[in-house]
Amino acid sequence: MTSQPNPFAPHWLIRDIVISSHKSAVGPGGLLFVGDSIVEGFYWNRIGALPLLNAGYSGIWTKALEPRVPLLLNSAEPSIAVLLVGTNDSKKDCTESALDGVADHFERIVGHFEEANVPVVVLTPPPIEPAKRLTSFYSPDAIASLSRRIVQIADGRVAGIVDLQTAFADGNGAAREGMTTDGIHLSAQAYRLLHDMLETTIAATTARRGNDETSKKS
């Protein structure tokens, strides 16, 4: 049986080239932001004092991202990272069994950060905004279920968790009006909120690590 071609492969190749060209500008010790199109659309080049290397791949799913993570960690040599993946695993008709496999790959990704001794802030995929162009392609139940699994895997193993399922949701679990442009991709307003949440979380993580290093030396 022949596997189907990956329609995103040409774009991912271009992204590999762009990311590689930006590595030298960021240099070692920066912030690696890795994940799917929501990451790719993040338009800041710094978080606080840290230069940011945007390693977002539009259309990527967790299994496809997993082998890229150790390569990025090895070449970029970041001091901290942010991870957002799982959105594209949560399409319509996604089963709980399929999400089990996604969770396995997500756990391997977390393991790559642990092996590289790079603290990572994990984001859950954002909720879906109703009645937009791409809304019907995604499953609210699947994205909520995967987000719960991500939090369970990350808890106690990562530097921080930013739960976008909660932060961007209305009272019914859907995204608040205006949080997306098309049902899933973030609006400028949502990106500004995300930037502020990351800045706060990363500042706290950096300060905590600095205190830990000082305690070890004293």
XYZ file of N, CA, C and O in Angstrom:
872
model
N 0.834 -1.190 0.000
C 0.000 0.000 0.000
C 0.880 1.256 0.000
O 1.775 1.410 0.825
N 0.649 2.155 -0.927
C 1.446 3.365 -1.054
C 0.858 4.471 -0.184
O -0.343 4.730 -0.226
N 1.703 5.107 0.607
C 1.213 6.190 1.452
C 0.892 7.409 0.590
O 1.495 7.629 -0.453
N -0.061 8.192 1.054
C -0.452 9.385 0.325
C 0.634 10.456 0.469
O 1.284 10.570 1.497
N 0.847 11.242 -0.595
C 1.843 12.322 -0.489
C 1.411 13.361 0.527
O 0.214 13.578 0.748
N 2.363 13.994 1.149
C 2.091 15.039 2.129
C 1.932 16.370 1.399
O 2.887 16.902 0.832
N 0.715 16.944 1.402
C 0.509 18.196 0.659
C 1.273 19.376 1.232
O 1.437 20.401 0.567
N 1.748 19.248 2.474
C 2.465 20.344 3.114
C 3.977 20.254 2.909
O 4.704 21.162 3.318
N 4.458 19.168 2.288
C 5.899 18.937 2.181
C 6.646 20.105 1.538
O 7.700 20.519 2.057
N 6.166 20.688 0.433
C 6.904 21.829 -0.141
C 6.984 23.019 0.820
O 8.026 23.674 0.915
N 5.902 23.271 1.525
C 5.916 24.389 2.478
C 6.877 24.106 3.622
O 7.615 25.005 4.056
N 6.886 22.867 4.119
C 7.787 22.527 5.218
C 9.240 22.661 4.788
O 10.089 23.074 5.585
N 9.541 22.327 3.540
C 10.899 22.483 3.031
C 11.298 23.958 3.028
O 12.411 24.310 3.449
N 10.385 24.807 2.592
C 10.649 26.250 2.618
C 10.853 26.723 4.053
O 11.758 27.509 4.344
N 10.015 26.227 4.962
C 10.157 26.621 6.363
C 11.504 26.167 6.922
O 12.148 26.910 7.675
N 11.957 24.970 6.560
C 13.270 24.508 7.017
C 14.366 25.479 6.574
O 15.283 25.796 7.342
N 14.264 25.959 5.346
C 15.260 26.887 4.817
C 15.197 28.216 5.562
O 16.226 28.777 5.967
N 13.979 28.731 5.779
C 13.813 29.999 6.476
C 14.302 29.897 7.916
O 15.029 30.780 8.416
N 13.918 28.821 8.596
C 14.326 28.627 9.992
C 15.843 28.538 10.091
O 16.463 29.152 10.978
N 16.444 27.807 9.184
C 17.900 27.671 9.183
C 18.579 29.028 8.991
O 19.572 29.343 9.666
N 18.035 29.864 8.110
C 18.635 31.178 7.865
C 18.482 32.102 9.066
O 19.307 32.993 9.282
N 17.433 31.894 9.860
C 17.201 32.748 11.025
C 18.002 32.308 12.256
O 18.142 33.082 13.200
N 18.478 31.077 12.253
C 19.211 30.581 13.423
C 20.423 31.444 13.739
O 20.718 31.730 14.903
N 21.154 31.850 12.702
C 22.366 32.632 12.949
C 22.039 34.005 13.519
O 22.805 34.561 14.315
N 20.883 34.564 13.133
C 20.476 35.864 13.669
C 20.090 35.756 15.135
O 20.381 36.656 15.935
N 19.429 34.660 15.493
C 19.017 34.454 16.883
C 20.210 34.024 17.728
O 20.417 34.517 18.841
N 20.989 33.090 17.202
C 22.143 32.590 17.920
C 21.761 31.635 19.038
O 20.584 31.479 19.362
N 22.747 30.975 19.652
C 22.460 30.083 20.776
C 21.967 30.875 21.979
O 22.266 32.060 22.134
N 21.174 30.210 22.812
C 20.681 30.846 24.027
C 19.388 31.608 23.864
O 18.929 32.249 24.807
N 18.782 31.527 22.679
C 17.513 32.214 22.453
C 16.329 31.360 22.843
O 16.441 30.368 23.569
N 15.165 31.763 22.344
C 13.917 31.050 22.603
C 13.470 30.352 21.331
O 13.337 30.989 20.282
N 13.243 29.055 21.397
C 12.737 28.270 20.273
C 11.236 28.098 20.435
O 10.774 27.525 21.419
N 10.468 28.600 19.473
C 9.004 28.449 19.480
C 8.666 27.483 18.356
O 8.830 27.807 17.179
N 8.221 26.291 18.724
C 8.052 25.230 17.738
C 6.622 24.717 17.737
O 5.985 24.600 18.781
N 6.109 24.405 16.533
C 4.759 23.872 16.445
C 4.144 24.048 15.074
O 4.838 23.975 14.053
N 2.839 24.326 15.053
C 2.061 24.322 13.810
C 1.849 25.742 13.275
O 2.625 26.647 13.568
N 0.791 25.941 12.480
C 0.564 27.236 11.834
C 0.291 28.349 12.837
O 0.553 29.525 12.541
N -0.242 28.011 14.001
C -0.478 29.043 15.013
C 0.858 29.604 15.501
O 0.983 30.798 15.772
N 1.867 28.750 15.566
C 3.222 29.212 15.881
C 3.786 30.004 14.702
O 4.352 31.099 14.876
N 3.638 29.471 13.501
C 4.185 30.151 12.326
C 3.633 31.575 12.190
O 4.323 32.479 11.724
N 2.383 31.772 12.606
C 1.766 33.085 12.506
C 2.126 34.047 13.630
O 1.693 35.206 13.607
N 2.908 33.603 14.612
C 3.323 34.461 15.731
C 4.329 35.478 15.207
O 5.386 35.116 14.711
N 4.018 36.772 15.295
C 4.785 37.761 14.537
C 5.766 38.574 15.361
O 6.297 39.567 14.875
N 6.024 38.213 16.615
C 7.072 38.867 17.405
C 8.391 38.140 17.200
O 8.423 36.921 17.035
N 9.473 38.876 17.240
C 10.794 38.246 17.129
C 11.539 38.216 18.455
O 12.694 37.800 18.507
N 10.856 38.648 19.528
C 11.429 38.561 20.866
C 10.321 38.287 21.868
O 9.172 38.685 21.664
N 10.686 37.613 22.939
C 9.833 37.510 24.124
C 10.672 38.043 25.278
O 11.679 37.434 25.656
N 10.293 39.196 25.818
C 11.137 39.825 26.822
C 12.501 40.142 26.225
O 12.592 40.732 25.148
N 13.553 39.703 26.895
C 14.909 39.961 26.414
C 15.419 38.887 25.464
O 16.521 39.012 24.922
N 14.625 37.839 25.233
C 15.101 36.699 24.455
C 14.732 36.819 22.981
O 13.557 36.986 22.639
N 15.716 36.714 22.072
C 15.384 36.629 20.653
C 14.676 35.311 20.376
O 14.965 34.286 21.003
N 13.736 35.340 19.438
C 12.870 34.183 19.198
C 13.135 33.583 17.826
O 13.154 34.292 16.811
N 13.341 32.278 17.790
C 13.420 31.532 16.543
C 12.074 30.858 16.317
O 11.676 29.973 17.064
N 11.350 31.291 15.288
C 10.025 30.755 14.990
C 10.172 29.512 14.122
O 10.500 29.592 12.944
N 9.910 28.343 14.736
C 9.955 27.063 14.021
C 8.545 26.510 13.904
O 8.246 25.394 14.339
N 7.658 27.332 13.337
C 6.292 26.902 13.095
C 6.146 26.322 11.699
O 6.706 26.858 10.736
N 5.403 25.219 11.597
C 5.177 24.539 10.322
C 3.679 24.422 10.085
O 2.997 23.600 10.718
N 3.161 25.231 9.186
C 1.735 25.189 8.899
C 1.315 23.789 8.461
O 1.946 23.173 7.604
N 0.231 23.293 9.089
C -0.313 21.988 8.731
C 0.292 20.808 9.452
O -0.183 19.681 9.309
N 1.328 21.022 10.264
C 2.029 19.883 10.864
C 1.208 19.274 11.995
O 0.450 19.954 12.684
N 1.318 17.960 12.124
C 0.664 17.240 13.200
C 1.739 16.675 14.115
O 2.937 16.735 13.818
N 1.344 16.128 15.246
C 2.296 15.772 16.297
C 3.306 14.723 15.846
O 4.500 14.848 16.112
N 2.845 13.696 15.167
C 3.755 12.633 14.704
C 4.804 13.184 13.754
O 5.975 12.783 13.804
N 4.409 14.113 12.882
C 5.350 14.677 11.917
C 6.324 15.648 12.571
O 7.467 15.797 12.111
N 5.888 16.318 13.638
C 6.778 17.264 14.320
C 7.822 16.552 15.167
O 8.954 17.038 15.286
N 7.465 15.426 15.744
C 8.315 14.763 16.740
C 9.761 14.548 16.273
O 10.707 14.915 16.991
N 10.034 14.017 15.062
C 11.434 13.830 14.678
C 12.181 15.129 14.383
O 13.415 15.142 14.373
N 11.461 16.212 14.164
C 12.108 17.491 13.900
C 12.636 18.142 15.183
O 13.594 18.922 15.133
N 12.014 17.845 16.315
C 12.343 18.546 17.559
C 13.796 18.337 17.982
O 14.504 19.315 18.267
N 14.325 17.095 18.044
C 15.728 16.962 18.462
C 16.697 17.633 17.497
O 17.743 18.153 17.925
N 16.369 17.669 16.218
C 17.234 18.342 15.246
C 17.265 19.842 15.504
O 18.322 20.480 15.458
N 16.081 20.414 15.789
C 16.007 21.843 16.087
C 16.739 22.174 17.378
O 17.452 23.182 17.458
N 16.572 21.338 18.391
C 17.247 21.582 19.663
C 18.768 21.531 19.495
O 19.495 22.348 20.072
N 19.235 20.593 18.709
C 20.672 20.431 18.512
C 21.272 21.596 17.743
O 22.366 22.081 18.069
N 20.555 22.072 16.727
C 21.119 23.125 15.879
C 20.893 24.527 16.436
O 21.737 25.410 16.291
N 19.746 24.754 17.082
C 19.431 26.094 17.583
C 20.040 26.377 18.948
O 20.273 27.536 19.296
N 20.265 25.339 19.766
C 20.825 25.482 21.107
C 20.090 26.549 21.930
O 20.707 27.481 22.452
N 18.773 26.429 22.067
C 18.020 27.447 22.813
C 18.229 27.307 24.314
O 18.603 26.242 24.817
N 17.957 28.398 25.027
C 17.993 28.330 26.487
C 16.624 27.976 27.049
O 16.514 27.538 28.195
N 15.579 28.169 26.243
C 14.217 27.862 26.640
C 13.395 27.671 25.370
O 13.785 28.136 24.292
N 12.276 26.978 25.482
C 11.448 26.698 24.304
C 9.974 26.818 24.655
O 9.583 26.764 25.829
N 9.174 26.990 23.618
C 7.718 26.976 23.733
C 7.199 25.996 22.691
O 7.688 25.973 21.555
N 6.211 25.197 23.063
C 5.682 24.153 22.193
C 4.171 24.274 22.070
O 3.466 24.366 23.074
N 3.683 24.272 20.836
C 2.239 24.232 20.572
C 1.989 23.321 19.385
O 2.301 23.667 18.236
N 1.435 22.154 19.636
C 1.104 21.206 18.575
C -0.100 20.390 19.018
O -0.366 20.259 20.212
N -0.824 19.851 18.042
C -2.000 19.040 18.337
C -3.248 19.556 17.660
O -4.228 18.826 17.513
N -3.194 20.805 17.204
C -4.361 21.384 16.532
C -4.771 20.541 15.333
O -5.958 20.220 15.159
N -3.802 20.157 14.516
C -4.112 19.428 13.280
C -4.373 17.938 13.502
O -4.736 17.226 12.558
N -4.193 17.479 14.730
C -4.574 16.105 15.072
C -6.035 16.021 15.480
O -6.559 14.919 15.655
N -6.675 17.161 15.667
C -8.019 17.217 16.251
C -9.084 17.537 15.211
O -9.984 18.333 15.447
N -8.956 16.906 14.059
C -9.908 17.156 12.983
C -11.217 16.406 13.230
O -11.324 15.538 14.107
N -12.207 16.733 12.434
C -13.513 16.088 12.501
C -13.358 14.573 12.362
O -12.526 14.091 11.598
N -14.171 13.814 13.109
C -14.169 12.340 13.105
C -12.923 11.723 13.740
O -12.697 10.519 13.605
N -12.104 12.531 14.435
C -10.962 11.988 15.165
C -11.466 11.124 16.317
O -12.389 11.495 17.032
N -10.873 9.942 16.501
C -11.310 9.015 17.538
C -10.412 9.122 18.774
O -9.283 9.612 18.707
N -10.925 8.638 19.894
C -10.130 8.597 21.124
C -8.908 7.693 20.951
O -7.834 7.965 21.490
N -9.061 6.622 20.182
C -7.931 5.733 19.910
C -6.828 6.469 19.153
O -5.641 6.302 19.452
N -7.240 7.280 18.174
C -6.250 8.060 17.430
C -5.553 9.061 18.358
O -4.339 9.280 18.244
N -6.302 9.634 19.282
C -5.712 10.594 20.219
C -4.722 9.926 21.166
O -3.771 10.570 21.626
N -4.927 8.638 21.450
C -3.945 7.894 22.251
C -2.584 7.911 21.560
O -1.548 8.107 22.202
N -2.603 7.694 20.238
C -1.353 7.718 19.472
C -0.737 9.099 19.442
O 0.493 9.250 19.546
N -1.566 10.115 19.314
C -1.072 11.495 19.333
C -0.395 11.791 20.669
O 0.691 12.376 20.723
N -1.035 11.373 21.756
C -0.477 11.601 23.090
C 0.884 10.913 23.250
O 1.794 11.462 23.888
N 1.041 9.727 22.662
C 2.327 9.030 22.720
C 3.421 9.862 22.055
O 4.538 9.977 22.578
N 3.114 10.416 20.885
C 4.107 11.231 20.185
C 4.381 12.525 20.950
O 5.527 12.991 21.005
N 3.350 13.100 21.560
C 3.554 14.309 22.354
C 4.479 14.017 23.534
O 5.369 14.816 23.857
N 4.284 12.867 24.156
C 5.144 12.502 25.288
C 6.596 12.333 24.833
O 7.529 12.711 25.550
N 6.806 11.797 23.641
C 8.169 11.677 23.116
C 8.783 13.065 22.891
O 9.983 13.268 23.139
N 7.971 14.011 22.410
C 8.471 15.369 22.210
C 8.909 15.970 23.536
O 9.993 16.570 23.638
N 8.091 15.821 24.574
C 8.474 16.314 25.902
C 9.788 15.665 26.339
O 10.671 16.330 26.903
N 9.942 14.390 26.042
C 11.176 13.688 26.371
C 12.397 14.265 25.669
O 13.494 14.305 26.247
N 12.228 14.727 24.443
C 13.348 15.346 23.718
C 13.835 16.606 24.436
O 15.043 16.845 24.517
N 12.913 17.412 24.939
C 13.320 18.608 25.685
C 14.030 18.223 26.984
O 15.012 18.860 27.377
N 13.521 17.183 27.643
C 14.165 16.726 28.877
C 15.584 16.242 28.606
O 16.516 16.573 29.348
N 15.752 15.469 27.538
C 17.078 14.942 27.203
C 18.064 16.066 26.865
O 19.263 15.971 27.160
N 17.557 17.116 26.239
C 18.410 18.249 25.874
C 18.590 19.228 27.030
O 19.347 20.204 26.898
N 17.897 18.991 28.145
C 17.953 19.876 29.308
C 17.534 21.310 28.945
O 18.137 22.286 29.407
N 16.505 21.396 28.115
C 15.958 22.697 27.718
C 14.564 22.834 28.322
O 13.673 22.035 28.007
N 14.345 23.797 29.205
C 13.004 23.979 29.769
C 12.024 24.384 28.667
O 12.358 25.184 27.786
N 10.828 23.838 28.731
C 9.834 24.114 27.701
C 8.516 24.529 28.332
O 8.086 23.959 29.336
N 7.901 25.544 27.756
C 6.554 25.967 28.128
C 5.601 25.350 27.114
O 5.758 25.547 25.902
N 4.639 24.602 27.591
C 3.692 23.897 26.725
C 2.383 24.669 26.648
O 1.845 25.099 27.673
N 1.882 24.822 25.433
C 0.576 25.429 25.194
C -0.392 24.355 24.720
O -0.018 23.486 23.928
N -1.621 24.409 25.178
C -2.645 23.538 24.614
C -3.201 24.179 23.350
O -3.183 25.407 23.198
N -3.709 23.374 22.405
C -4.359 23.956 21.230
C -5.538 24.829 21.659
O -6.224 24.514 22.635
N -5.781 25.913 20.950
C -6.875 26.815 21.339
C -8.235 26.221 21.009
O -8.345 25.323 20.165
N -9.295 26.714 21.653
C -10.640 26.243 21.321
C -11.074 26.756 19.947
O -10.473 27.678 19.395
N -12.120 26.156 19.420
C -12.634 26.495 18.099
C -13.703 27.567 18.223
O -14.566 27.492 19.102
N -13.625 28.560 17.344
C -14.665 29.588 17.324
C -15.789 29.155 16.376
O -15.521 28.813 15.218
N -17.032 29.135 16.831
C -18.141 28.641 16.002
C -18.409 29.511 14.772
O -18.099 30.697 14.738
N -18.993 28.840 13.763
C -19.556 29.509 12.585
C -18.546 30.327 11.796
O -18.865 31.394 11.254
N -17.315 29.816 11.706
C -16.307 30.456 10.863
C -15.906 29.491 9.743
O -16.305 28.334 9.719
N -15.067 29.948 8.837
C -14.768 29.215 7.603
C -14.221 27.818 7.846
O -14.554 26.873 7.128
N -13.357 27.637 8.840
C -12.723 26.335 9.082
C -13.321 25.573 10.262
O -12.848 24.489 10.595
N -14.334 26.119 10.882
C -14.907 25.524 12.093
C -15.280 24.064 11.897
O -14.978 23.206 12.736
N -15.927 23.745 10.793
C -16.461 22.395 10.596
C -15.387 21.344 10.358
O -15.679 20.145 10.392
N -14.150 21.750 10.119
C -13.083 20.779 9.878
C -12.500 20.227 11.175
O -11.764 19.237 11.150
N -12.800 20.863 12.304
C -12.199 20.479 13.581
C -13.261 19.974 14.544
O -14.421 20.340 14.464
N -12.834 19.111 15.458
C -13.735 18.539 16.447
C -13.506 19.191 17.808
O -12.422 19.019 18.400
N -14.479 19.927 18.327
C -14.310 20.523 19.660
C -14.038 19.480 20.736
O -13.232 19.716 21.643
N -14.705 18.323 20.642
C -14.492 17.270 21.643
C -13.067 16.726 21.572
O -12.420 16.492 22.600
N -12.572 16.519 20.347
C -11.214 15.979 20.190
C -10.167 16.966 20.673
O -9.202 16.591 21.351
N -10.351 18.243 20.343
C -9.351 19.237 20.735
C -9.350 19.427 22.251
O -8.296 19.610 22.866
N -10.527 19.320 22.883
C -10.598 19.423 24.346
C -9.978 18.192 24.999
O -9.245 18.297 25.994
N -10.261 17.004 24.438
C -9.710 15.763 24.980
C -8.194 15.742 24.867
O -7.486 15.385 25.816
N -7.671 16.148 23.697
C -6.222 16.167 23.517
C -5.577 17.185 24.441
O -4.509 16.932 25.007
N -6.214 18.314 24.632
C -5.664 19.330 25.530
C -5.548 18.804 26.959
O -4.557 19.064 27.643
N -6.552 18.055 27.404
C -6.474 17.458 28.745
C -5.306 16.479 28.828
O -4.580 16.447 29.838
N -5.105 15.698 27.789
C -3.986 14.739 27.781
C -2.644 15.473 27.802
O -1.702 15.058 28.482
N -2.566 16.573 27.042
C -1.329 17.355 27.003
C -0.988 17.891 28.390
O 0.172 17.829 28.835
N -1.981 18.425 29.079
C -1.753 18.937 30.438
C -1.296 17.819 31.366
O -0.368 17.999 32.174
N -1.911 16.638 31.261
C -1.536 15.501 32.098
C -0.100 15.066 31.837
O 0.664 14.784 32.769
N 0.290 15.020 30.561
C 1.658 14.614 30.209
C 2.666 15.648 30.691
O 3.730 15.316 31.223
N 2.337 16.925 30.500
C 3.289 17.999 30.787
C 3.421 18.310 32.272
O 4.477 18.780 32.715
N 2.387 18.051 33.047
C 2.367 18.427 34.456
C 3.553 17.832 35.209
O 3.756 16.618 35.213
N 4.333 18.684 35.818
C 5.485 18.236 36.602
C 6.725 17.964 35.784
O 7.789 17.699 36.354
N 6.626 18.049 34.443
C 7.774 17.731 33.590
C 8.266 18.931 32.788
O 9.352 18.860 32.191
N 7.480 19.998 32.732
C 7.844 21.140 31.909
C 7.941 22.404 32.758
O 7.537 22.420 33.921
N 8.475 23.459 32.143
C 8.692 24.701 32.888
C 7.405 25.462 33.145
O 7.306 26.231 34.096
N 6.413 25.257 32.292
C 5.145 25.957 32.458
C 4.116 25.438 31.482
O 4.457 24.835 30.455
N 2.856 25.642 31.792
C 1.742 25.247 30.927
C 0.834 26.460 30.758
O 0.420 27.072 31.739
N 0.540 26.797 29.501
C -0.417 27.856 29.193
C -1.603 27.179 28.518
O -1.499 26.694 27.389
N -2.709 27.125 29.232
C -3.889 26.394 28.756
C -4.778 27.327 27.942
O -5.638 28.018 28.477
N -4.573 27.341 26.630
C -5.366 28.201 25.760
C -6.815 27.749 25.687
O -7.701 28.560 25.398
N -7.073 26.472 25.953
C -8.449 25.986 25.991
C -9.266 26.759 27.014
O -10.446 27.016 26.819
N -8.626 27.130 28.098
C -9.291 27.913 29.146
C -9.174 29.409 28.880
O -10.151 30.149 28.977
N -7.988 29.856 28.494
C -7.723 31.290 28.379
C -8.546 31.964 27.286
O -8.934 33.134 27.424
N -8.830 31.243 26.198
C -9.525 31.844 25.063
C -10.989 31.434 24.973
O -11.670 31.788 24.017
N -11.480 30.682 25.952
C -12.815 30.086 25.837
C -13.903 30.987 26.403
O -13.676 31.797 27.303
N -15.110 30.795 25.854
C -16.295 31.388 26.459
C -16.821 30.431 27.531
O -16.157 29.456 27.887
N -17.991 30.662 28.039
C -18.516 29.805 29.100
C -18.924 28.422 28.648
O -19.169 27.545 29.476
N -18.958 28.200 27.324
C -19.394 26.905 26.800
C -18.269 26.079 26.189
O -18.522 25.052 25.566
N -17.034 26.542 26.330
C -15.905 25.774 25.822
C -15.475 26.132 24.421
O -14.439 25.666 23.945
N -16.250 26.964 23.717
C -15.849 27.446 22.396
C -14.983 28.692 22.569
O -14.946 29.308 23.636
N -14.272 29.066 21.496
C -13.477 30.289 21.559
C -14.395 31.503 21.628
O -15.449 31.541 20.993
N -13.978 32.493 22.406
C -14.736 33.737 22.460
C -14.753 34.417 21.092
O -13.827 34.259 20.289
N -15.792 35.155 20.848
C -15.930 35.852 19.572
C -14.730 36.771 19.344
O -14.319 37.513 20.236
N -14.156 36.676 18.163
C -13.027 37.521 17.807
C -11.668 36.934 18.120
O -10.640 37.546 17.812
N -11.624 35.730 18.709
C -10.345 35.111 19.040
C -9.662 34.495 17.817
O -8.458 34.242 17.841
N -10.420 34.225 16.760
C -9.836 33.618 15.561
C -10.245 34.399 14.320
O -11.190 35.190 14.332
N -9.534 34.127 13.241
C -9.879 34.718 11.947
C -10.792 33.806 11.139
O -11.569 34.280 10.313
N -10.681 32.501 11.369
C -11.386 31.531 10.519
C -11.953 30.346 11.292
O -12.350 29.345 10.713
N -11.967 30.442 12.628
C -12.443 29.346 13.459
C -11.340 28.690 14.255
O -11.589 28.132 15.325
N -10.084 28.761 13.749
C -8.979 28.085 14.432
C -7.704 28.934 14.497
O -7.006 28.919 15.500
N -7.390 29.692 13.444
C -6.175 30.509 13.455
C -6.435 31.803 14.226
O -7.496 32.410 14.085
N -5.459 32.218 15.004
C -5.670 33.303 15.951
C -5.765 34.667 15.275
O -5.085 34.945 14.284
N -6.598 35.505 15.849
C -6.714 36.892 15.419
C -5.572 37.702 16.029
O -4.850 37.231 16.923
N -5.413 38.944 15.568
C -4.388 39.822 16.143
C -4.619 40.024 17.636
O -3.671 40.040 18.435
N -5.872 40.155 18.033
C -6.206 40.309 19.448
C -5.737 39.101 20.255
O -5.129 39.242 21.326
N -6.010 37.894 19.744
C -5.608 36.669 20.447
C -4.095 36.536 20.502
O -3.540 36.104 21.521
N -3.412 36.894 19.419
C -1.949 36.833 19.430
C -1.364 37.793 20.463
O -0.378 37.461 21.131
N -1.953 38.960 20.608
C -1.457 39.888 21.632
C -1.645 39.310 23.030
O -0.757 39.425 23.890
N -2.781 38.669 23.264
C -3.002 38.000 24.552
C -1.995 36.876 24.762
O -1.444 36.707 25.857
N -1.757 36.084 23.705
C -0.788 34.994 23.789
C 0.602 35.540 24.093
O 1.319 35.008 24.957
N 0.995 36.602 23.406
C 2.299 37.210 23.655
C 2.449 37.615 25.119
O 3.467 37.330 25.757
N 1.425 38.251 25.661
C 1.502 38.709 27.053
C 1.580 37.535 28.022
O 2.337 37.582 29.007
N 0.819 36.473 27.759
C 0.869 35.292 28.623
C 2.243 34.631 28.566
O 2.797 34.219 29.602
N 2.810 34.544 27.366
C 4.134 33.941 27.234
C 5.201 34.798 27.914
O 6.105 34.265 28.567
N 5.090 36.097 27.754
C 6.083 36.982 28.380
C 6.083 36.805 29.903
O 7.142 36.715 30.531
N 4.893 36.715 30.484
C 4.775 36.536 31.930
C 5.319 35.174 32.359
O 6.089 35.068 33.322
N 4.934 34.120 31.631
C 5.343 32.761 31.991
C 6.842 32.572 31.832
O 7.502 31.973 32.697
N 7.400 33.092 30.749
C 8.831 32.908 30.492
C 9.668 33.739 31.460
O 10.719 33.292 31.926
N 9.198 34.932 31.808
C 9.918 35.734 32.804
C 9.972 35.007 34.140
O 11.019 34.978 34.808
N 8.845 34.399 34.528
C 8.810 33.651 35.789
C 9.723 32.428 35.725
O 10.434 32.119 36.691
N 9.723 31.747 34.587
C 10.575 30.563 34.415
C 12.048 30.937 34.460
O 12.858 30.273 35.117
N 12.413 32.012 33.771
C 13.803 32.460 33.743
C 14.268 32.873 35.138
O 15.384 32.534 35.560
N 13.405 33.595 35.862
C 13.755 34.016 37.219
C 13.919 32.813 38.139
O 14.849 32.754 38.956
N 13.031 31.835 37.989
C 13.098 30.634 38.826
C 14.383 29.856 38.557
O 15.047 29.390 39.484
N 14.742 29.722 37.275
C 15.983 29.012 36.937
C 17.196 29.765 37.443
O 18.167 29.162 37.913
N 17.147 31.102 37.387
C 18.249 31.894 37.899
C 18.423 31.704 39.389
O 19.541 31.576 39.888
N 17.315 31.651 40.105
C 17.368 31.420 41.556
C 17.900 30.033 41.875
O 18.675 29.853 42.811
N 17.480 29.047 41.044
C 17.951 27.674 41.249
C 19.472 27.587 41.047
O 20.173 26.919 41.804
N 19.967 28.285 40.000
C 21.402 28.248 39.736
C 22.170 28.937 40.862
O 23.246 28.477 41.259
N 21.631 30.036 41.371
C 22.279 30.741 42.480
C 22.332 29.862 43.721
O 23.353 29.813 44.431
N 21.245 29.122 43.972
C 21.189 28.244 45.151
C 22.222 27.128 45.032
O 22.850 26.737 46.015
N 22.424 26.622 43.810
C 23.381 25.537 43.613
C 24.806 25.999 43.871
O 25.659 25.256 44.350
N 25.087 27.284 43.536
C 26.444 27.802 43.683
C 26.753 28.193 45.114
O 27.914 28.269 45.503
N 25.707 28.507 45.889
C 25.938 28.982 47.263
C 26.089 27.841 48.245
O 25.870 26.698 47.919
